Amino acid sequence: MKKILAFAFVLTMAVGLIACGKKEEAPVETPAPVETPKPEAPAETPVPEEEPAEEEESAGNMWVRQTNGDQVQSYLTGEWVDKSVGDTRPIAYVFNNAQAACPQTGISRSGVIYEAPVEGYMTRLMGVMEEWQDLKKIGSVRSCRDYFVQFALEFDAIYCHYGQAVYALDLLSKDYVNNVSGLASSGAGYPGDIVYYRTSDRKAPHNCYASGEGIMKGIDKLGYSMDYDKEYTGRLGFVSEGETADMSGGQSGKVIKPGYPVNKPTFEYNESDGLYYRSQYGGKQIDDMTGKQLAVKNVILQYCYADTRDAKGYWWVDSHTGGPMRYFSDGKVIEGTWERGEDDTDSGHYYDQNGNELLLNQGKTWICIISATDAGEVHWE
């Protein structure tokens, strides 16, 4: 079993690694623990000048979501959306990322995309979506890993998957997890054969999809609420409209290689529109629904404790302890940390090196989960 380095030395790695254009050197183990910096007292985000906007109450979260008439800021992107969209819980959909399953369909609707390793160092994707109900085809879908459920909980999302690894069964059985599974073996969260369907253009397991209508039927049958929990205040924080994230002191970050060895993904910054364009498996990663390459405003590398659990290579990822992170936007990269509470229903937050909550540029975000021992494979320039 591959053992992961101590958290103290992971933090050392985060603040002391080499500058742009070089690989990160593998850190040296240090036995002494180092605490993650605690955030300073939060400050209100300025209200847009155009017209008064109401602010929701915040439980210690620096970013306060604003409303303006029939619009509200999205918890996923920080952009203005209709209240009917922004006040409705998102889904967190598990996308197959094997080469045989590409291109995916509907993934570009995601406001946030998580990428994390699974068995054999393949990666799996989870798209957090708030506008999905009209989609005819979403997928292909794959099975659950418990750490993806943890990430979904941070967004108060309804988790959509097709079966699961045995290690996920306990978490899926919790009453605070709302999941929609395609297999009865999942126990809780199986609405029957009404959500997912198979196509004939690909071989199983790469040909299983869902429609927005089917997912909604499953949610209705399982009795899940589509309203956010009244205590929910958001996972991410965003700058105000018309402002940009503070990247002062940042290094050049125009090309990002997270270091996953199978799909070998790359994000390349386009100065003309300020977005990072995604490639993998030696070519552009596109959404089959649109024919366009996936692109996001923000890329985050979140470093976590991680380990393989057994001879089959099932992963365990610590989504609670906290650790270093890197934030890429506008062609630059800055360092920070991430923290999350002990409860599964807690949402984590990102902080800059001064301990202030990190406010992202408004737009879509791609979060790559990096295990500490693989930090040396990460490269940017």
Coordinates of C-alpha atoms in Angstrom, one line a residue:
M1 CA 0.0 0.0 0.0
K2 CA 1.4 3.3 -1.0
K3 CA 1.8 5.5 2.1
I4 CA 1.4 9.2 1.9
L5 CA 3.7 11.8 3.4
A6 CA 3.0 13.6 6.6
F7 CA 0.8 16.7 6.4
A8 CA 3.5 18.9 7.8
F9 CA 5.8 18.3 5.0
V10 CA 2.9 18.7 2.5
L11 CA 2.4 22.2 3.7
T12 CA 6.2 22.8 3.4
M13 CA 5.9 21.6 -0.2
A14 CA 3.0 24.1 -0.9
V15 CA 4.9 27.2 0.1
G16 CA 8.5 26.2 -0.9
L17 CA 8.2 24.5 -4.3
I18 CA 10.1 25.6 -7.4
A19 CA 8.9 28.5 -9.5
C20 CA 7.4 28.4 -12.9
G21 CA 8.5 26.1 -15.7
K22 CA 9.9 23.4 -13.5
K23 CA 8.5 20.2 -12.0
E24 CA 7.8 20.3 -8.3
E25 CA 10.5 18.4 -6.4
A26 CA 9.3 15.6 -4.2
P27 CA 9.2 17.0 -0.6
V28 CA 11.2 15.6 2.3
E29 CA 9.3 14.0 5.2
T30 CA 9.2 16.1 8.4
P31 CA 7.8 14.5 11.5
A32 CA 6.6 17.7 13.2
P33 CA 3.0 18.6 12.4
V34 CA 2.2 22.1 11.2
E35 CA -1.3 23.6 11.6
T36 CA -3.1 25.0 8.6
P37 CA -3.5 28.8 9.0
K38 CA -6.8 29.9 10.3
P39 CA -8.8 32.5 8.3
E40 CA -9.0 36.0 9.6
A41 CA -12.3 37.5 10.5
P42 CA -14.5 37.8 7.4
A43 CA -15.3 41.1 5.7
E44 CA -18.3 41.9 3.6
T45 CA -18.0 41.8 -0.2
P46 CA -19.0 45.2 -1.6
V47 CA -22.6 45.4 -3.0
P48 CA -22.7 46.2 -6.8
E49 CA -23.2 49.9 -7.3
E50 CA -25.9 49.6 -10.0
E51 CA -28.7 49.0 -7.6
P52 CA -29.1 47.7 -4.1
A53 CA -28.7 44.0 -3.6
E54 CA -29.8 41.9 -0.6
E55 CA -27.2 39.8 1.1
E56 CA -27.9 36.4 2.6
E57 CA -26.7 35.7 6.1
S58 CA -23.3 34.2 6.3
A59 CA -22.0 31.7 9.0
G60 CA -18.4 32.9 9.1
N61 CA -18.0 32.8 5.3
M62 CA -16.3 35.8 3.9
W63 CA -18.1 35.7 0.6
V64 CA -21.8 36.6 1.0
R65 CA -24.1 35.7 -1.9
Q66 CA -26.2 38.6 -3.2
T67 CA -29.6 38.8 -4.7
N68 CA -30.9 41.5 -7.0
G69 CA -34.6 41.4 -7.9
D70 CA -35.4 38.1 -9.5
Q71 CA -31.7 37.2 -9.8
V72 CA -29.2 35.7 -7.4
Q73 CA -25.5 34.9 -7.5
S74 CA -24.8 31.3 -8.4
Y75 CA -23.1 29.2 -5.7
L76 CA -21.1 27.5 -8.5
T77 CA -19.8 30.4 -10.6
G78 CA -20.6 33.6 -8.7
E79 CA -22.5 34.9 -11.8
W80 CA -26.0 36.2 -11.8
V81 CA -28.7 33.6 -12.5
D82 CA -32.4 33.5 -12.1
K83 CA -33.5 32.7 -8.6
S84 CA -35.3 29.6 -10.0
V85 CA -31.8 28.3 -10.9
G86 CA -29.6 29.7 -8.1
D87 CA -32.0 28.6 -5.3
T88 CA -32.3 25.1 -6.6
R89 CA -29.8 22.4 -5.4
P90 CA -27.4 21.2 -8.1
I91 CA -26.7 17.7 -9.1
A92 CA -23.2 16.2 -8.9
Y93 CA -22.9 13.8 -11.8
V94 CA -20.1 11.2 -12.1
F95 CA -18.6 11.2 -15.6
N96 CA -16.7 8.3 -17.0
N97 CA -13.3 9.6 -18.1
A98 CA -11.8 6.5 -19.8
Q99 CA -10.6 7.2 -23.3
A100 CA -13.3 4.8 -24.6
A101 CA -15.9 7.0 -23.0
C102 CA -14.8 10.2 -24.6
P103 CA -16.1 12.6 -25.7
Q104 CA -18.5 13.0 -22.8
T105 CA -21.9 14.5 -23.3
G106 CA -23.4 17.4 -21.3
I107 CA -20.3 18.0 -19.1
S108 CA -19.9 21.6 -20.3
R109 CA -23.0 22.5 -18.3
S110 CA -21.0 22.0 -15.1
G111 CA -20.3 25.1 -13.1
V112 CA -17.6 23.1 -11.2
I113 CA -15.8 20.0 -12.3
Y114 CA -13.8 17.7 -9.9
E115 CA -11.1 15.4 -11.1
A116 CA -9.6 12.7 -8.9
P117 CA -7.7 9.4 -9.4
V118 CA -9.3 6.0 -9.2
E119 CA -7.9 2.5 -9.7
G120 CA -4.9 2.3 -12.0
Y121 CA -4.4 6.0 -11.9
M122 CA -7.2 6.6 -14.3
T123 CA -9.2 9.8 -13.3
R124 CA -12.9 10.2 -12.9
L125 CA -14.8 13.5 -13.2
M126 CA -17.7 14.9 -11.3
G127 CA -19.7 17.7 -12.8
V128 CA -21.6 19.9 -10.4
M129 CA -24.5 21.4 -12.4
E130 CA -27.4 23.8 -11.7
E131 CA -28.9 23.9 -15.2
W132 CA -29.4 20.3 -16.4
Q133 CA -33.1 19.6 -16.5
D134 CA -33.4 20.1 -20.2
L135 CA -30.6 17.8 -21.2
K136 CA -31.5 14.7 -23.2
K137 CA -28.2 12.9 -22.7
I138 CA -25.7 13.2 -19.8
G139 CA -22.7 11.0 -19.4
S140 CA -21.5 8.4 -19.7
V141 CA -22.0 7.8 -16.1
R142 CA -19.7 5.7 -13.8
S143 CA -19.8 4.3 -10.3
C144 CA -19.3 6.0 -7.0
R145 CA -16.2 6.5 -5.0
D146 CA -16.7 7.8 -1.5
Y147 CA -14.5 10.8 -1.8
F148 CA -16.6 12.1 -4.7
V149 CA -19.6 11.9 -2.4
Q150 CA -17.7 14.1 0.1
F151 CA -17.0 16.7 -2.6
A152 CA -20.7 16.6 -3.6
L153 CA -21.8 17.2 0.0
E154 CA -19.8 20.4 0.1
F155 CA -22.1 21.8 -2.5
D156 CA -25.3 20.3 -1.0
A157 CA -25.7 18.5 -4.3
I158 CA -27.7 15.5 -5.2
Y159 CA -25.2 12.8 -6.2
C160 CA -25.8 10.9 -9.4
H161 CA -23.9 7.6 -10.1
Y162 CA -24.2 4.1 -11.4
G163 CA -23.3 1.7 -8.6
Q164 CA -20.4 2.1 -6.3
A165 CA -17.2 0.6 -4.8
V166 CA -17.9 -1.3 -1.5
Y167 CA -16.1 1.4 0.4
A168 CA -18.8 3.9 -0.4
L169 CA -21.8 1.9 0.9
D170 CA -21.6 3.2 4.4
L171 CA -21.5 6.8 3.4
L172 CA -24.3 6.3 0.8
S173 CA -26.5 4.9 3.6
K174 CA -26.3 8.2 5.6
D175 CA -29.5 10.1 5.8
Y176 CA -27.7 13.4 4.8
V177 CA -26.6 11.9 1.5
N178 CA -29.1 12.3 -1.3
N179 CA -28.0 10.0 -4.2
V180 CA -29.6 8.7 -7.4
S181 CA -28.0 5.3 -8.4
G182 CA -28.6 3.1 -11.4
L183 CA -28.1 -0.1 -9.4
A184 CA -30.2 -1.7 -6.7
S185 CA -27.0 -2.8 -4.9
S186 CA -26.5 0.8 -3.8
G187 CA -29.2 0.3 -1.3
A188 CA -30.5 3.8 -0.5
G189 CA -30.7 6.0 -3.5
Y190 CA -32.0 3.5 -6.1
P191 CA -35.3 4.7 -7.6
G192 CA -35.7 1.8 -10.0
D193 CA -34.9 1.5 -13.6
I194 CA -36.3 5.0 -14.5
V195 CA -33.2 7.2 -14.6
Y196 CA -30.4 5.7 -16.7
Y197 CA -30.4 4.1 -20.1
R198 CA -27.8 2.4 -22.4
T199 CA -26.9 3.3 -26.0
S200 CA -25.7 1.1 -28.8
D201 CA -22.9 3.2 -30.0
R202 CA -20.4 2.1 -27.3
K203 CA -19.7 -1.0 -25.4
A204 CA -20.5 -1.3 -21.7
P205 CA -19.6 0.2 -19.3
H206 CA -19.0 3.2 -21.4
N207 CA -22.6 3.5 -22.8
C208 CA -24.8 4.4 -19.8
Y209 CA -26.4 7.8 -19.7
A210 CA -29.2 9.7 -18.0
S211 CA -31.5 12.5 -19.2
G212 CA -32.5 15.5 -17.1
E213 CA -36.1 14.3 -17.2
G214 CA -35.0 10.9 -15.9
I215 CA -33.0 12.3 -13.1
M216 CA -35.9 14.5 -12.0
K217 CA -38.2 11.4 -11.9
G218 CA -35.7 9.7 -9.7
I219 CA -35.4 12.7 -7.4
D220 CA -39.2 12.9 -7.1
K221 CA -39.5 9.2 -6.4
L222 CA -36.9 9.3 -3.7
G223 CA -38.5 12.3 -2.1
Y224 CA -35.4 14.6 -2.1
S225 CA -35.9 18.3 -1.6
M226 CA -34.6 20.6 -4.4
D227 CA -34.2 23.4 -1.9
Y228 CA -30.8 24.2 -0.4
D229 CA -30.3 23.4 3.3
K230 CA -31.2 26.5 5.3
E231 CA -27.7 26.5 6.8
Y232 CA -25.8 26.3 3.5
T233 CA -23.7 29.4 2.6
G234 CA -21.6 28.1 -0.3
R235 CA -18.4 26.2 -1.0
L236 CA -16.6 28.8 -3.1
G237 CA -16.2 32.6 -2.7
F238 CA -16.1 35.0 -5.7
V239 CA -15.1 38.6 -6.4
S240 CA -17.8 41.1 -7.0
E241 CA -19.1 41.8 -10.5
G242 CA -16.6 43.8 -12.5
E243 CA -13.7 42.9 -10.2
T244 CA -10.8 40.4 -10.7
A245 CA -9.2 38.0 -8.3
D246 CA -6.1 39.3 -6.5
M247 CA -3.2 37.4 -8.2
S248 CA -0.5 39.8 -7.0
G249 CA 2.8 38.2 -6.4
G250 CA 1.7 35.2 -8.5
Q251 CA 3.9 33.3 -10.9
S252 CA 3.2 32.7 -14.5
G253 CA 0.6 30.0 -14.8
K254 CA -0.5 29.7 -18.5
V255 CA 0.1 26.0 -19.0
I256 CA -1.0 23.5 -16.3
K257 CA -0.2 19.8 -16.2
P258 CA -1.7 18.2 -13.1
G259 CA 0.5 15.1 -13.6
Y260 CA -2.2 12.3 -13.9
P261 CA -0.2 9.6 -15.8
V262 CA -3.0 7.9 -17.9
N263 CA -4.9 10.7 -19.5
K264 CA -2.1 13.3 -19.2
P265 CA -4.3 16.4 -19.1
T266 CA -3.3 19.9 -19.8
F267 CA -4.9 23.3 -19.3
E268 CA -3.7 26.1 -21.7
Y269 CA -4.6 29.7 -21.0
N270 CA -6.1 31.8 -23.9
E271 CA -5.4 35.5 -23.4
S272 CA -8.2 36.5 -25.8
D273 CA -11.0 35.2 -23.6
G274 CA -9.2 34.6 -20.3
L275 CA -10.1 30.9 -20.2
Y276 CA -8.1 27.7 -19.7
Y277 CA -8.7 25.2 -22.4
R278 CA -8.6 21.5 -21.5
S279 CA -6.9 18.7 -23.4
Q280 CA -6.2 15.0 -22.5
Y281 CA -5.3 11.8 -24.2
G282 CA -3.3 13.8 -26.7
G283 CA -6.1 15.9 -28.0
K284 CA -8.7 18.5 -27.1
Q285 CA -11.4 17.4 -24.6
I286 CA -14.7 18.3 -26.1
D287 CA -18.4 18.0 -25.1
D288 CA -20.1 15.9 -27.7
M289 CA -23.3 17.9 -27.1
T290 CA -21.7 21.2 -28.3
G291 CA -18.6 20.0 -30.2
K292 CA -16.6 22.6 -28.4
Q293 CA -13.5 22.2 -26.2
L294 CA -14.0 22.4 -22.5
A295 CA -12.8 25.7 -21.0
V296 CA -12.9 27.2 -17.5
K297 CA -12.0 30.5 -15.8
N298 CA -10.4 28.9 -12.8
V299 CA -8.2 25.9 -12.1
I300 CA -7.4 24.7 -8.6
L301 CA -5.0 22.0 -7.5
Q302 CA -6.1 20.7 -4.1
Y303 CA -3.5 18.6 -2.3
C304 CA -4.8 15.9 0.0
Y305 CA -3.8 12.9 2.1
A306 CA -4.4 9.9 -0.1
D307 CA -3.7 6.2 -0.1
T308 CA -4.6 3.0 -1.9
R309 CA -6.8 0.8 0.2
D310 CA -6.2 -2.7 -1.2
A311 CA -4.6 -4.8 -4.0
K312 CA -7.2 -3.6 -6.4
G313 CA -6.0 -0.1 -6.1
Y314 CA -9.1 1.5 -4.7
W315 CA -8.3 5.0 -3.4
W316 CA -8.9 6.7 -0.1
V317 CA -8.8 10.5 -0.2
D318 CA -8.9 12.6 3.0
S319 CA -11.4 15.4 2.3
H320 CA -11.4 16.9 5.8
T321 CA -8.0 17.5 7.2
G322 CA -7.0 20.4 4.9
G323 CA -3.8 21.2 3.2
P324 CA -2.1 23.2 0.5
M325 CA -3.7 24.4 -2.8
R326 CA -2.8 26.4 -5.9
Y327 CA -5.1 28.7 -7.7
F328 CA -4.7 29.4 -11.4
S329 CA -6.6 32.3 -13.1
D330 CA -5.8 35.0 -15.6
G331 CA -2.6 33.3 -16.6
K332 CA -1.1 33.4 -13.1
V333 CA -0.9 31.1 -10.1
I334 CA -0.9 31.8 -6.4
E335 CA -0.5 29.5 -3.4
G336 CA -2.9 29.0 -0.5
T337 CA -4.5 26.4 1.8
W338 CA -7.9 24.6 2.1
E339 CA -9.8 23.8 5.2
R340 CA -12.9 21.9 6.0
G341 CA -14.7 21.0 9.3
E342 CA -14.9 17.5 10.7
D343 CA -18.6 16.9 9.8
D344 CA -19.5 15.4 6.4
T345 CA -22.0 18.2 5.9
D346 CA -19.4 20.9 6.4
S347 CA -18.2 22.8 3.3
G348 CA -14.6 23.6 2.9
H349 CA -13.0 26.9 1.9
Y350 CA -9.9 28.1 0.2
Y351 CA -7.6 30.7 1.9
D352 CA -4.7 32.8 0.6
Q353 CA -1.2 32.9 2.3
N354 CA -2.4 35.6 4.7
G355 CA -5.3 33.5 5.9
N356 CA -8.0 35.4 4.1
E357 CA -10.7 33.6 2.2
L358 CA -9.6 33.3 -1.4
L359 CA -12.1 34.9 -3.7
L360 CA -12.2 33.4 -7.2
N361 CA -12.9 35.1 -10.5
Q362 CA -16.5 34.6 -11.5
G363 CA -16.9 31.7 -13.9
K364 CA -16.4 28.0 -14.1
T365 CA -13.9 26.1 -12.0
W366 CA -12.0 22.9 -12.4
I367 CA -10.6 21.3 -9.2
C368 CA -7.9 18.6 -9.5
I369 CA -7.3 16.5 -6.5
I370 CA -3.6 15.8 -6.1
S371 CA -2.1 13.2 -3.7
A372 CA 0.9 14.4 -1.8
T373 CA 3.3 11.7 -3.2
D374 CA 2.3 12.8 -6.7
A375 CA 3.2 16.4 -6.1
G376 CA 6.4 16.1 -8.0
E377 CA 4.5 15.2 -11.2
V378 CA 2.7 18.6 -11.3
H379 CA 4.1 21.1 -13.8
W380 CA 3.2 24.6 -14.8
E381 CA 4.7 27.5 -16.7

